[in-house]
Every structure is written in C-alpha cells, then in structure tokens.
XYZ file of C-alpha atoms in Angstrom:
706
model
C 101.938 -68.144 121.633
C 99.741 -71.172 119.605
C 97.318 -73.635 121.526
C 98.421 -77.277 121.402
C 95.938 -78.840 119.921
C 92.656 -80.960 121.142
C 93.078 -84.667 121.879
C 90.773 -86.673 120.254
C 88.693 -87.707 124.579
C 88.716 -83.415 123.946
C 86.877 -83.496 121.198
C 84.735 -86.697 121.155
C 83.235 -85.147 123.907
C 81.830 -81.997 122.231
C 81.201 -83.775 119.016
C 78.807 -86.363 121.267
C 77.268 -83.110 122.116
C 77.112 -81.033 118.817
C 75.694 -84.434 116.365
C 73.331 -85.696 119.379
C 75.193 -89.751 118.738
C 73.134 -91.224 121.010
C 70.500 -91.286 118.660
C 72.185 -91.094 116.043
C 75.139 -93.431 114.667
C 77.225 -90.877 113.607
C 80.775 -92.152 114.403
C 82.874 -89.219 116.049
C 85.316 -91.641 117.221
C 86.488 -91.716 113.458
C 86.670 -88.233 113.059
C 88.046 -87.184 116.217
C 91.431 -89.033 115.902
C 91.225 -87.273 111.951
C 91.493 -84.555 113.814
C 94.287 -85.287 115.746
C 96.560 -84.906 112.654
C 95.754 -81.427 112.413
C 96.645 -78.228 114.201
C 94.832 -76.708 116.393
C 93.897 -73.547 114.361
C 92.480 -76.172 112.145
C 90.973 -78.127 114.808
C 88.712 -74.807 116.213
C 88.187 -73.682 112.463
C 86.515 -77.131 111.492
C 85.098 -78.327 114.692
C 83.311 -74.353 114.985
C 81.685 -74.884 112.033
C 80.413 -78.926 112.819
C 78.469 -76.792 115.568
C 77.508 -74.035 113.149
C 75.956 -76.763 111.370
C 74.805 -78.836 113.441
C 71.911 -76.065 114.519
C 70.388 -76.528 111.570
C 70.661 -80.092 110.418
C 72.842 -82.451 112.554
C 73.165 -85.329 108.864
C 74.587 -82.216 106.827
C 77.053 -80.840 110.068
C 78.142 -85.037 109.872
C 79.003 -84.913 106.124
C 80.812 -81.151 106.990
C 83.170 -82.616 109.442
C 83.758 -85.670 107.111
C 84.811 -82.908 104.186
C 86.322 -80.836 106.321
C 90.466 -82.356 106.471
C 90.850 -83.704 103.112
C 89.821 -80.140 101.338
C 90.894 -77.873 104.302
C 95.063 -77.941 102.851
C 94.174 -77.499 99.049
C 90.592 -74.402 99.624
C 90.783 -70.952 101.032
C 88.610 -70.572 104.194
C 86.160 -68.251 103.181
C 85.181 -70.823 100.080
C 84.773 -73.385 102.434
C 82.625 -71.221 105.016
C 80.505 -70.552 101.896
C 80.021 -73.841 100.737
C 78.417 -74.409 104.315
C 76.152 -71.438 103.749
C 75.544 -72.116 100.409
C 74.488 -75.675 102.392
C 72.595 -73.921 104.682
C 70.960 -72.362 102.767
C 69.865 -74.932 100.283
C 67.962 -76.775 103.127
C 66.091 -73.416 104.365
C 64.766 -73.477 100.846
C 64.770 -76.556 99.349
C 65.280 -79.303 102.530
C 68.014 -81.629 103.159
C 67.897 -84.325 100.004
C 69.501 -81.023 98.256
C 71.846 -79.974 100.599
C 73.577 -82.654 101.071
C 73.688 -83.107 96.268
C 75.557 -79.812 97.537
C 77.743 -80.704 100.296
C 78.593 -83.444 98.246
C 79.512 -81.238 95.367
C 82.911 -79.994 97.038
C 84.142 -82.928 96.091
C 84.077 -82.521 92.062
C 86.813 -79.916 92.487
C 89.888 -80.825 90.952
C 93.735 -79.417 91.757
C 93.688 -77.044 88.919
C 89.265 -75.886 90.126
C 90.915 -75.067 93.370
C 93.655 -72.496 92.207
C 90.627 -70.308 90.876
C 88.535 -71.440 93.803
C 90.627 -69.331 96.023
C 90.110 -66.349 94.036
C 86.355 -66.457 93.056
C 83.715 -63.973 93.031
C 81.381 -64.986 96.465
C 78.191 -63.940 96.060
C 77.703 -62.445 99.193
C 80.416 -60.284 98.154
C 79.833 -59.076 95.250
C 75.625 -58.460 96.199
C 75.964 -55.223 96.598
C 77.494 -53.815 93.752
C 75.747 -55.769 91.548
C 72.525 -55.008 92.880
C 73.022 -51.135 92.280
C 74.487 -51.908 88.690
C 71.685 -53.504 88.315
C 69.830 -50.629 89.678
C 71.890 -48.250 87.176
C 69.899 -50.080 83.686
C 67.718 -49.300 81.845
C 64.339 -50.618 82.032
C 62.357 -52.794 84.960
C 63.781 -52.877 88.613
C 65.051 -55.985 88.598
C 66.641 -57.936 92.282
C 69.561 -59.561 92.752
C 69.142 -63.312 94.312
C 72.003 -66.458 95.278
C 70.475 -69.679 93.708
C 71.471 -72.402 92.405
C 72.806 -71.604 88.461
C 72.653 -68.229 86.436
C 69.490 -66.958 84.984
C 66.757 -64.491 85.503
C 63.006 -64.909 84.543
C 62.309 -61.751 83.598
C 61.391 -59.659 87.510
C 65.374 -61.305 89.467
C 68.659 -62.445 88.561
C 69.419 -65.621 90.374
C 74.145 -66.074 90.444
C 75.828 -68.849 92.298
C 77.249 -68.874 94.817
C 80.631 -68.462 93.716
C 81.660 -67.949 90.597
C 85.135 -69.325 90.039
C 86.315 -69.397 85.831
C 88.996 -68.185 85.934
C 92.865 -67.399 88.142
C 92.199 -63.883 89.791
C 89.613 -62.282 91.794
C 88.884 -58.727 89.728
C 88.696 -61.280 86.432
C 85.841 -63.587 87.923
C 83.860 -60.056 89.392
C 83.808 -58.634 86.082
C 82.688 -61.719 84.528
C 79.477 -61.816 87.315
C 78.819 -57.861 86.203
C 78.891 -58.938 82.495
C 77.031 -62.544 83.260
C 74.133 -60.003 85.459
C 74.802 -57.787 82.235
C 73.225 -60.346 80.207
C 70.518 -61.207 81.993
C 69.524 -57.476 82.199
C 70.063 -57.728 78.651
C 67.169 -60.071 78.277
C 65.084 -58.682 80.517
C 65.457 -55.179 78.631
C 65.625 -56.285 74.448
C 62.775 -58.627 74.386
C 64.413 -61.765 74.751
C 61.421 -63.176 76.693
C 58.788 -62.483 74.871
C 59.272 -65.133 73.859
C 57.143 -68.426 73.924
C 59.502 -70.192 74.334
C 57.133 -73.451 74.918
C 55.620 -73.375 72.122
C 58.946 -72.353 70.176
C 60.084 -76.235 71.527
C 57.470 -77.748 69.933
C 57.824 -76.854 66.597
C 60.789 -79.173 66.941
C 62.041 -83.100 67.215
C 64.723 -82.267 69.497
C 62.941 -79.046 71.717
C 65.831 -79.342 74.463
C 68.673 -78.868 71.238
C 66.311 -76.001 69.513
C 66.190 -73.408 72.713
C 70.193 -74.387 73.381
C 70.665 -72.623 69.853
C 67.943 -69.909 70.442
C 69.697 -68.765 73.861
C 72.653 -68.694 72.460
C 71.780 -66.424 68.988
C 69.972 -64.218 71.326
C 73.549 -64.227 73.050
C 75.476 -63.193 70.291
C 72.139 -60.626 69.680
C 72.833 -59.349 72.922
C 76.400 -59.074 73.389
C 76.283 -56.393 69.986
C 73.646 -54.359 72.430
C 76.026 -54.642 75.397
C 78.676 -53.812 72.692
C 76.385 -50.632 71.913
C 74.694 -49.972 74.821
C 77.728 -51.231 76.939
C 81.268 -50.231 75.489
C 83.968 -50.656 78.643
C 82.214 -53.762 79.731
C 81.483 -55.335 75.961
C 85.667 -54.698 76.517
C 85.480 -56.917 79.355
C 83.405 -59.044 78.645
C 85.476 -60.391 74.888
C 89.104 -60.515 77.341
C 87.562 -62.646 79.684
C 86.425 -63.968 76.450
C 89.568 -64.846 74.996
C 90.206 -66.610 77.316
C 88.155 -69.178 78.859
C 85.657 -69.198 75.326
C 86.404 -71.120 72.175
C 86.308 -69.374 69.321
C 83.223 -69.117 66.708
C 82.269 -71.991 64.223
C 82.188 -70.002 60.513
C 78.273 -71.315 60.010
C 77.633 -68.915 64.701
C 80.419 -66.396 63.001
C 78.063 -65.305 59.706
C 75.149 -65.598 62.361
C 76.774 -63.301 65.027
C 76.982 -61.069 61.734
C 73.426 -61.079 60.351
C 72.614 -60.426 64.867
C 74.978 -58.198 64.438
C 72.167 -55.217 62.583
C 71.509 -51.932 65.003
C 67.903 -52.857 63.554
C 68.021 -56.600 65.387
C 64.801 -58.859 66.777
C 64.046 -61.932 68.555
C 62.160 -62.107 65.889
C 65.539 -62.753 64.269
C 67.034 -64.578 66.340
C 63.828 -66.922 65.387
C 64.512 -66.390 61.974
C 67.932 -68.167 62.189
C 67.054 -71.232 64.858
C 65.811 -73.458 61.891
C 69.304 -73.232 60.669
C 71.184 -73.440 64.117
C 69.101 -76.028 64.417
C 70.734 -78.306 61.453
C 74.470 -77.347 63.027
C 76.651 -80.098 64.196
C 77.570 -77.722 67.374
C 76.092 -75.349 69.245
C 78.623 -72.844 71.441
C 78.861 -71.642 75.296
C 80.329 -68.876 76.782
C 81.178 -68.261 81.028
C 79.058 -65.395 80.847
C 75.267 -66.727 78.793
C 74.420 -67.969 82.159
C 71.255 -70.964 81.306
C 67.388 -70.418 80.144
C 64.671 -71.200 83.008
C 61.724 -70.591 80.417
C 59.273 -72.125 83.163
C 60.570 -69.247 85.136
C 59.818 -67.337 82.382
C 56.154 -68.250 81.338
C 54.951 -68.780 85.481
C 56.385 -64.808 85.870
C 55.722 -62.991 83.007
C 51.307 -64.862 83.703
C 51.435 -63.760 87.423
C 52.277 -60.044 86.447
C 50.307 -59.396 82.916
C 47.332 -59.529 84.429
C 47.949 -57.243 87.756
C 50.291 -54.623 85.420
C 47.164 -53.894 83.083
C 45.192 -53.266 86.099
C 47.225 -51.295 88.209
C 48.563 -49.344 85.223
C 44.320 -48.439 84.628
C 43.655 -47.577 87.837
C 47.110 -45.621 87.519
C 45.239 -43.692 84.378
C 42.145 -43.223 86.093
C 43.953 -41.050 89.070
C 45.928 -38.939 86.735
C 42.688 -38.270 84.912
C 41.255 -37.386 87.730
C 44.090 -34.824 88.470
C 44.472 -33.330 85.716
C 39.827 -33.045 85.651
C 39.685 -31.586 88.715
C 43.187 -28.519 87.518
C 40.855 -27.238 85.208
C 39.189 -23.948 85.370
C 35.867 -25.434 84.434
C 35.975 -28.885 86.345
C 32.717 -29.967 85.432
C 32.840 -29.527 81.642
C 36.052 -30.936 81.474
C 34.505 -34.273 82.784
C 31.979 -34.313 80.747
C 34.309 -34.524 77.833
C 37.250 -36.483 79.344
C 40.648 -35.923 77.547
C 41.772 -37.706 75.060
C 45.520 -39.361 76.670
C 48.152 -40.630 74.615
C 51.115 -42.049 75.594
C 54.464 -41.793 72.748
C 57.382 -44.395 74.082
C 61.200 -43.040 74.021
C 64.125 -44.933 73.418
C 67.474 -42.857 73.231
C 70.640 -43.569 73.476
C 69.166 -46.981 75.509
C 67.706 -45.900 77.941
C 63.246 -45.772 78.082
C 61.550 -43.506 78.738
C 58.049 -42.439 78.097
C 55.670 -39.052 77.075
C 52.292 -39.039 78.405
C 49.770 -36.346 76.657
C 46.557 -35.170 77.856
C 44.397 -33.418 74.748
C 48.345 -32.441 73.398
C 49.385 -30.694 76.570
C 52.229 -33.034 77.843
C 52.777 -33.545 81.471
C 54.833 -35.106 83.483
C 54.465 -39.245 84.177
C 54.662 -40.011 87.748
C 57.836 -42.784 88.871
C 54.653 -45.367 89.512
C 53.037 -44.445 86.064
C 56.610 -44.813 84.338
C 57.912 -48.186 86.401
C 54.359 -49.880 85.289
C 54.760 -47.881 81.516
C 58.172 -49.259 81.346
C 56.971 -53.715 82.671
C 54.266 -53.033 79.843
C 56.312 -52.447 77.058
C 58.976 -54.696 78.442
C 56.819 -57.136 78.175
C 55.639 -56.468 74.433
C 57.588 -54.463 72.526
C 54.083 -51.601 73.196
C 51.820 -50.192 75.085
C 48.604 -51.926 74.305
C 45.472 -49.973 73.583
C 43.368 -52.196 76.376
C 46.090 -51.522 78.664
C 45.636 -47.398 78.087
C 41.497 -47.411 78.731
C 41.328 -45.685 82.574
C 39.587 -47.917 84.919
C 35.855 -47.649 84.321
C 34.026 -46.743 88.090
C 33.070 -50.325 89.395
C 37.349 -51.191 88.414
C 38.770 -48.617 90.227
C 39.485 -48.854 93.716
C 42.179 -46.805 95.113
C 42.095 -49.261 98.256
C 42.669 -51.823 96.497
C 46.663 -54.548 97.391
C 47.279 -56.078 94.375
C 50.596 -57.560 96.170
C 48.968 -60.341 98.245
C 45.433 -62.188 97.921
C 41.976 -59.725 99.504
C 42.194 -62.188 102.493
C 45.339 -63.561 103.876
C 44.078 -66.513 106.171
C 43.475 -67.404 102.122
C 46.459 -68.498 101.891
C 46.091 -71.604 104.965
C 43.708 -73.713 103.567
C 44.325 -75.837 101.692
C 48.189 -75.980 100.322
C 50.230 -73.082 102.135
C 51.762 -71.029 99.568
C 53.835 -67.866 99.603
C 52.007 -65.890 97.076
C 51.609 -62.133 97.856
C 53.837 -61.893 100.776
C 57.091 -60.328 101.709
C 59.487 -62.576 102.337
C 62.280 -61.299 105.635
C 65.903 -63.321 106.098
C 66.390 -64.105 110.517
C 69.121 -64.283 112.495
C 69.557 -67.798 113.044
C 72.666 -67.535 116.096
C 73.317 -71.203 115.848
C 74.717 -70.736 112.270
C 76.611 -67.115 113.344
C 74.428 -66.338 109.488
C 70.842 -65.214 108.508
C 68.562 -67.202 106.892
C 67.901 -65.869 103.089
C 63.896 -65.115 103.120
C 63.049 -67.058 105.741
C 60.113 -65.247 107.335
C 56.712 -65.263 105.312
C 55.396 -61.994 106.396
C 51.904 -60.595 105.450
C 49.445 -56.963 106.465
C 46.650 -56.940 107.702
C 44.324 -54.623 108.295
C 42.765 -54.974 112.144
C 39.338 -55.042 112.159
C 37.778 -51.684 112.733
C 35.961 -52.053 115.613
C 32.617 -48.442 116.082
C 32.437 -47.895 119.475
C 32.923 -45.665 122.677
C 36.566 -46.905 123.616
C 37.912 -43.536 121.545
C 35.521 -41.456 124.023
C 36.108 -43.361 127.282
C 39.901 -43.447 127.114
C 39.664 -39.135 126.836
C 37.119 -39.495 129.427
C 39.021 -41.414 131.597
C 42.328 -40.140 131.333
C 40.852 -36.320 131.127
C 43.312 -33.943 133.789
C 46.192 -36.713 132.250
C 44.670 -35.279 128.333
C 45.617 -31.643 129.657
C 48.463 -31.795 131.056
C 48.950 -34.094 128.186
C 47.542 -30.758 125.538
C 49.897 -28.746 127.813
C 53.560 -29.766 127.461
C 53.350 -31.046 124.200
C 51.257 -27.570 123.075
C 54.724 -25.931 124.962
C 56.701 -28.649 123.194
C 55.511 -28.009 119.519
C 56.329 -24.485 120.381
C 59.716 -24.756 121.932
C 62.149 -21.935 121.085
C 66.287 -22.417 121.131
C 68.984 -19.969 120.798
C 71.741 -20.926 118.316
C 74.730 -19.928 119.536
C 78.315 -17.899 117.579
C 75.595 -16.826 115.028
C 77.439 -14.169 113.354
C 73.954 -11.880 113.389
C 71.134 -12.275 115.989
C 68.936 -11.046 119.001
C 72.076 -10.653 121.826
C 75.738 -10.642 122.725
C 77.335 -14.651 122.515
C 79.456 -13.600 125.653
C 80.990 -16.824 125.662
C 82.128 -16.601 121.504
C 82.557 -12.211 122.548
C 85.133 -13.504 125.088
C 87.414 -16.054 123.409
C 87.052 -13.444 120.305
C 89.066 -11.196 122.127
C 91.866 -13.186 124.084
C 92.774 -14.443 119.945
C 92.569 -10.362 119.341
C 95.252 -9.888 122.294
C 97.171 -12.902 121.329
C 97.094 -11.429 117.150
C 94.713 -14.033 115.811
C 92.302 -12.747 113.927
C 88.576 -12.367 115.997
C 86.039 -14.246 114.869
C 82.576 -12.187 113.962
C 80.091 -14.816 114.860
C 79.974 -13.506 118.113
C 75.691 -13.040 118.240
C 73.111 -15.976 119.669
C 69.612 -16.357 117.620
C 66.571 -17.357 118.800
C 64.429 -19.329 116.063
C 60.981 -21.886 116.986
C 62.738 -25.149 116.542
C 61.333 -26.942 113.992
C 60.292 -30.522 114.732
C 60.744 -33.302 111.795
C 60.606 -36.872 113.478
C 59.275 -39.671 112.294
C 58.462 -41.759 114.459
C 56.629 -46.281 114.443
C 54.922 -47.835 117.329
C 55.221 -51.272 116.678
C 52.447 -53.538 118.931
C 52.899 -57.203 120.610
C 49.559 -58.287 119.685
C 50.346 -61.700 121.268
C 48.081 -63.232 123.597
C 49.823 -62.923 126.050
C 48.436 -59.409 125.366
C 44.809 -60.899 126.268
C 42.657 -59.291 129.322
C 44.632 -55.544 131.018
C 47.707 -55.556 128.813
C 45.885 -55.030 125.750
C 42.721 -52.490 127.375
C 46.198 -50.517 128.502
C 47.765 -50.625 125.203
C 44.303 -49.243 122.884
C 44.840 -46.853 125.780
C 47.772 -46.095 125.733
C 47.611 -45.375 121.434
C 44.894 -43.178 121.976
C 47.218 -40.871 124.036
C 50.754 -41.056 122.193
C 48.414 -39.634 118.447
C 46.956 -36.946 121.091
C 50.322 -35.830 121.403
C 51.172 -36.742 118.423
C 48.744 -34.275 116.692
C 49.646 -31.587 118.540
C 52.773 -32.440 117.841
C 52.674 -32.630 113.932
C 54.955 -35.491 113.583
C 54.128 -37.879 111.612
C 53.756 -41.740 112.776
C 52.500 -44.908 112.092
C 51.031 -47.730 113.763
C 51.221 -51.586 113.778
C 51.243 -54.471 115.360
C 52.651 -57.742 115.386
C 52.330 -61.443 115.740
C 52.369 -65.519 114.625
C 53.011 -68.560 114.348
C 55.488 -70.341 113.100
C 57.410 -68.541 110.275
C 55.306 -69.406 108.054
C 53.121 -67.017 109.395
C 54.194 -64.145 110.083
C 51.574 -60.732 110.644
C 51.581 -57.544 110.833
C 48.013 -55.541 111.412
C 47.590 -51.548 109.829
C 46.263 -49.969 112.279
C 47.906 -46.617 110.763
C 49.799 -45.552 108.104
C 51.885 -42.395 106.952
C 49.245 -41.192 104.739
C 46.404 -41.706 106.648
C 45.072 -38.673 109.228
C 43.261 -39.732 112.356
C 40.458 -40.271 112.111
C 37.040 -42.179 112.998
C 38.765 -45.161 110.984
C 42.068 -45.338 113.248
C 40.315 -44.877 116.222
C 38.128 -47.659 116.152
C 41.025 -49.808 114.350
C 42.593 -48.975 118.372
C 39.552 -50.629 119.390
C 39.996 -53.157 117.669
C 43.359 -54.172 118.538
C 42.917 -58.122 119.865
C 45.000 -60.725 121.411
C 46.635 -62.869 118.595
C 48.750 -66.335 118.485
C 52.818 -65.729 119.649
C 56.217 -62.401 119.719
C 58.094 -63.339 116.768
C 59.794 -59.683 116.896
C 62.991 -58.962 114.264
C 60.475 -59.803 110.759
C 58.768 -57.036 111.875
C 61.414 -55.053 113.131
C 62.167 -55.684 110.311
C 59.787 -54.097 108.068
C 59.372 -51.081 110.553
C 62.225 -50.363 109.076
C 62.211 -51.142 105.449
C 59.184 -47.986 106.788
C 60.476 -45.393 108.310
C 64.034 -45.360 106.089
C 60.464 -44.437 102.807
C 60.307 -41.398 104.789
C 62.570 -38.290 104.881
C 63.019 -37.400 108.122
C 66.116 -35.901 110.383
C 64.824 -38.621 113.344
C 63.069 -41.648 112.896
C 62.370 -43.542 116.095
C 60.986 -47.201 116.749
C 58.896 -47.602 119.359
C 58.007 -51.067 121.403
C 55.129 -52.019 122.659
C 55.627 -55.802 124.620
C 54.704 -57.222 126.503
C 57.099 -59.921 127.433
C 60.548 -61.899 125.137
C 60.160 -63.360 121.963
C 58.243 -66.072 121.466
C 56.767 -68.055 118.854
C 54.907 -71.710 119.047
C 56.341 -74.681 119.182
C 59.581 -73.528 117.396
C 63.076 -72.828 117.589
C 62.805 -69.249 118.195
C 62.181 -69.337 121.743
C 64.928 -69.178 124.023
C 68.439 -67.349 122.725
C 67.507 -67.652 118.692
C 64.493 -65.298 119.546
C 66.168 -63.364 121.759
C 69.199 -62.811 119.300
C 67.695 -62.662 115.814
C 65.615 -59.521 117.526
C 68.650 -58.131 119.126
C 69.878 -58.197 114.977
C 66.706 -56.702 114.064
C 67.581 -53.764 116.082
C 71.314 -53.501 114.881
C 70.077 -53.709 111.927
C 67.416 -50.638 112.374
C 70.550 -48.611 114.552
C 72.855 -49.113 111.320
C 70.476 -47.297 108.792
C 70.175 -44.458 112.011
C 67.245 -45.319 112.981
C 66.716 -44.995 117.458
C 65.343 -47.979 119.059
C 63.377 -47.665 121.871
C 61.317 -50.342 124.478
C 58.022 -49.464 126.498
C 57.425 -53.417 128.534
C 55.753 -54.816 131.037
C 57.670 -58.171 131.085
C 59.241 -57.900 135.023
C 61.900 -60.044 133.724
C 62.579 -57.773 131.198
C 66.395 -57.064 133.021
C 67.165 -60.472 131.828
C 67.378 -60.504 127.720
C 66.463 -56.154 127.180
C 69.956 -54.655 128.372
C 71.104 -57.062 125.476
C 69.077 -57.081 122.799
C 68.153 -53.246 122.987
C 71.471 -51.255 125.262
C 71.716 -49.354 128.113
C 69.129 -46.764 128.344
C 66.760 -48.090 125.460
C 64.233 -49.326 127.251
C 62.083 -48.631 130.342
C 60.489 -51.303 132.564
C 56.606 -50.656 133.954
C 56.388 -52.720 136.483
C 52.342 -52.191 136.338
C 50.553 -52.434 133.415
C 48.138 -49.809 134.474
C 51.107 -47.231 134.299
C 51.384 -47.665 130.400
C 48.776 -45.170 128.935
C 50.163 -42.840 131.431
C 54.219 -42.830 131.674
C 54.307 -43.581 127.384
C 53.331 -39.794 126.709
C 55.915 -38.684 129.079
C 58.291 -41.872 127.167
C 57.582 -40.773 123.784
C 58.585 -36.438 125.147
C 61.631 -37.711 126.525
C 63.385 -39.576 123.596
C 62.598 -37.372 121.488
C 63.549 -33.956 122.815
C-alpha cells in the first residue's frame, strides 16, 4: 500500500536541518508547500536528492529543490539523477559558480528535447563499453573522461554527461561511439600535429579559420573511418541523415578531395583558404569540438618526457643485446646499428626494430613509446633514436612526478605528476571523481642496526618462525578422486562399487595422489604512517615488518610494502618501502628502519592504489593486509567520522570485487565500533597490546594465506 504524502510541516523539519536555514535565507516553507502537491514517492525522490546534494553544498541542494518539482513530470528520474551528480562533480572540479550554471541548464530543455532525453545515453552507463572500444583501436592509449563537451587533447577523450540528440537510446549510444571514433581519429591520423595557434594567426578571423579547419578534418577523418571501420561508418551515415543537413556544393567538392587514400592534414590546410571564404560551415552532431590550447599543452608536456624515455629504453635494449653476444666486450666496443621502421597495415600501427640487420621484437613499453612519438610527428625523428649517454641514463628516474614530491607545495599547488583517485561520498551516495591527489614517495633509508637488533631481540621467535614457514613451504597435499595415484581413495571406491551394483557405470577416479602444494600468492602490506603511530607503535610496526619479510622470504611469496599518510585530499602520500620487483636487501631493510610517523590516516586512496598494484600481478591468491592503529581520519576534514569509514569500506569492497582478500591488523581498542562494518566478520584482528604485533603478525599471515 502506498504511503500517505508527507505534510508541509514534516518536510519543513527536514529541510531546515539539511539546508542549515539557521544560517541561510532559504524559504523552505515555500518549497515544502510546493512538494505537498506530489505523491509520496515523488516527495521522497526529491527530498532524498536534496539531502544528498546538501552534503556537497547547500546552495546546490536548494537550487535542485526549486527546479525538481517542475522537471519531474517531464524528465526521467535517471536523467535528473545524472544532472544532480554531474552538478556535484563540476562543483568538485571548478567550484560553485560553474556548478550553478550546470544546474540552470536543466531549465533550457523544451518538450521535444525532453522526449529525446528520456532515451539519452548517460556517460556513466556507456563509459565502460566505450573505454574497451578505445582500447581496441590502434594508436596511443587514451583515457575516457566525463566533461563539459566532446573533445580530445591527444591523451584523453572527453564526453559530456549526456548524449541525447536522438529519440532512441541505441542510436544515442551509437552517436557516442561514432564521436569517440572521430576523436580517436584526430590522434591517430595527424590532426593534432597542427600548430593551431600559427594557423589561426594567418587569418583575420582566427575562430572562423579554426572552425573550418575542424570541418575539413572531420571530412577527411570520416573517409578514414569508412576505410578502417566500415560498419561504424554505415551507422555514422545513417545517423547523420537523420539529424545533420546535407553538405553545401562547395563542401561536397572538399569532401571528394579529402576522400583520397593518401590525404593528410596538409591537404586540409591546403583547402583552408577556399573553405575560409565560404559563407557557411557544416557542423555534425558527432564531430565534437576543437580545444587548441589543451592540445598544445598536452603535446608540450609529452614531447620531452617521451624523448628521454625512448632513449633510455633503447639503451636498455642495446645493453641486453650486447650482453647476449658471445664476446660482450667486443660487442660493446663496436655498438650495433639500430634501425626502426614503422608499418601501417590495415590501420594497425606497428614497428620493426633491427640491430645489425637482425630483427628483434620490441617490448610493449618500447612499442607504446614509438607509437606515441610517431603520432606526434608522423615519423620517428632521428634524435629520438640516439641511445641515452652515460650522463643521461638513470634507470630509476621517475618521469610522472617531480623529483621531489614535496616541491609541489612550494608556492602555488599543482596536480601535475600526481595520480588522481575517486573517493566515495556516502552523503551524496556517489563517487567524487579524481578527488584524491596521490603521489608516491620513497621512504628515506636509515642504515643503522635496527634490522640486526630486531633479529637479536626476537631470536627465539625467528627460530620458531623458520621451522613453521619451512614446513608450510614444503607442505604436501593429497588430491582425491584421481585417475592415477599412490593409494586407493576408499570413499571414491565405495561410491563406485555402489554405482556398479545399481547398474551404473563405475568411475575411474579411484586414487589419491600426493604432491607438493604450489604457493602462488601475491601480498601487499599497507602500513599506517600517521602521526598517531609515534613511539611504541612505530617501533612495533617496523619490527613486525622485519619478521614478516623473513617469513615471506622463506615461503617465496611475492610481496610489496607501502606506507600511507596524508593531509587533506590534496596531499595523499604513499611511501614505497618495497616493490614486487625489489629484492629484500640492505636498501629495503634500511627503508623499514626509516619508517617514521607523518600526518593523518586518509585510507581510501591507499587501498585503491594497492588494489591497482595487486591486480597487475598474475597470482592465484592476492591478499591486502593493512597494519593500522586507528580509524580513518584527516586534518579538519569531512573525512573524519562516518565519511572516512564509508569511503574505506567502499575501497575494500572494490578490492574484494576484483578477487583480492583484504585483512586488517589493528591496535585500536575501539575498532570494534567500525571494523566489522568496514572489513566484515573474520577479516580483521584487534591486538590490545602493541608489543604483541611483531610476534602475532607472522602467525596471522600464515593463517590468512593457508
């Protein structure tokens, strides 16, 4: 039975709280009176979204509440939800004024548009499919992101939150796919090699010139797609016939000229003067828009970095080639000749590399670099193929972040070089996209006696540990119901005889086989390095890591160790202690010794990054173990309280969905208030005494991995 509608007084009570009317001038009485005309289900929908948006900003929530009653009868709820979420995302990225402008755009839809929007393709729904589509196309790997319009800068493809030019959902999805293909084609077939600023400067009306260049390139790229993706081109022609006008005669001539197999962006530039003189310029619903500034910025940031990367990779290839020769010293004295040849076969870009006329298969990383450089220049410039010299070659150089991550805090803060992670906003019931700005740092090693002192302090524990873990490593397993084996499987034999007595066919799986169990485990240890770990807790964490490493080295399990800390979402820091590729040597031991308390316990970003690292490893079992002393927290930030707990819980659920087994070892005696909600039953252990941690950690690990 449907519930009765809420009264104005009942709604006013909630609205006063959510919109903080004690400090604002919002007239919630008028809004509540308007909502009384709605049925209960509609009231609940609007009030629910006012509450969720208010957790982001109360002004946005108020504006949504004012508009929603009029929009609800003529706009699908999923579209209202999409606009609400997109408004919050815009607020996160660019602030209140831009978010209010997005909110106001809802009112610009007329009745015909609303009929189309009911079948609109939402970015959130189509992004996973189109992301896979982009990955399958030749060329540079492109990220798919949501933004204000459809465009590309050569590194990413941006789509609006809603594509609704057609009355049919499938057609709107196809329109989005075609738009993505055209934007990809800009990166693949040379459209972005143009110096747009220089082109525009040659005309009295720069904007007119760039608009016509974009139209010419759309014609050329459409012809390319016709050759490379004929099925998609047929869909393109069908949809354009529905919503786009026919080409003017002059532009039909341009279309014929640019349809040639060998047409390049230079041909479009050659026609630009004639196109500029034309009064009209065609626009297509699938072409997106041109962002010259974004293109130039992305290209400039990419060129020097990729040149250095490629030269270093070529140095590594030459070193491997030289080491494999019968006489490495003689080979080093006469460096081999290197030649790279691009191949563009049936739209697929590939490269062959020869050393002294002997072909070698380029590693995937080298192939990606060559592809990106080729897309920027249409060739591989000779100076890019000069291997890095001794003074230039640093195999440990990190290109994607500043040499000193702390340098970003000197002066104006920049996000360049950081990884951006989402964060779950439980109030909004949605992710804040690209919210956490994360940088990796390496723990400064301390070469002292901590490692030796720990082994001496726990000498008896280490002896027991070695016996237990060596036995675990050598553990044998009985596989039952095998066709061959060492002994009879009595249970299987009894069942087989019973089957035979009943007239059924006997199974031939009547044996047990003894063999050594093979461990195929990858584990990530995430260590709380917040300021609250100062003193005994920090020492216990470091001792526990030493003992864990000793055990893992005996088992042969692959493992990484990272620490985490942060100060607000803008400074989320992950501290490298040991990576999967590093050996457990003096440097790693010194980093463990160098672990020191930092700032606060913002945890979600760290869990998401460790999930990403674990999912890059081929392993039968992947485990994520967190060592922590308290609940998620941050500096005077909404992350304190329920928000942080819910974000951490969501990050753990994300990890579990990918097959990772999360577990928490905590020293917080109050953890029973929140750990069961975050981790679930049997996925955590609370140690009341910090001195137990080093002794218990190895037993806990043995328990959760067997």
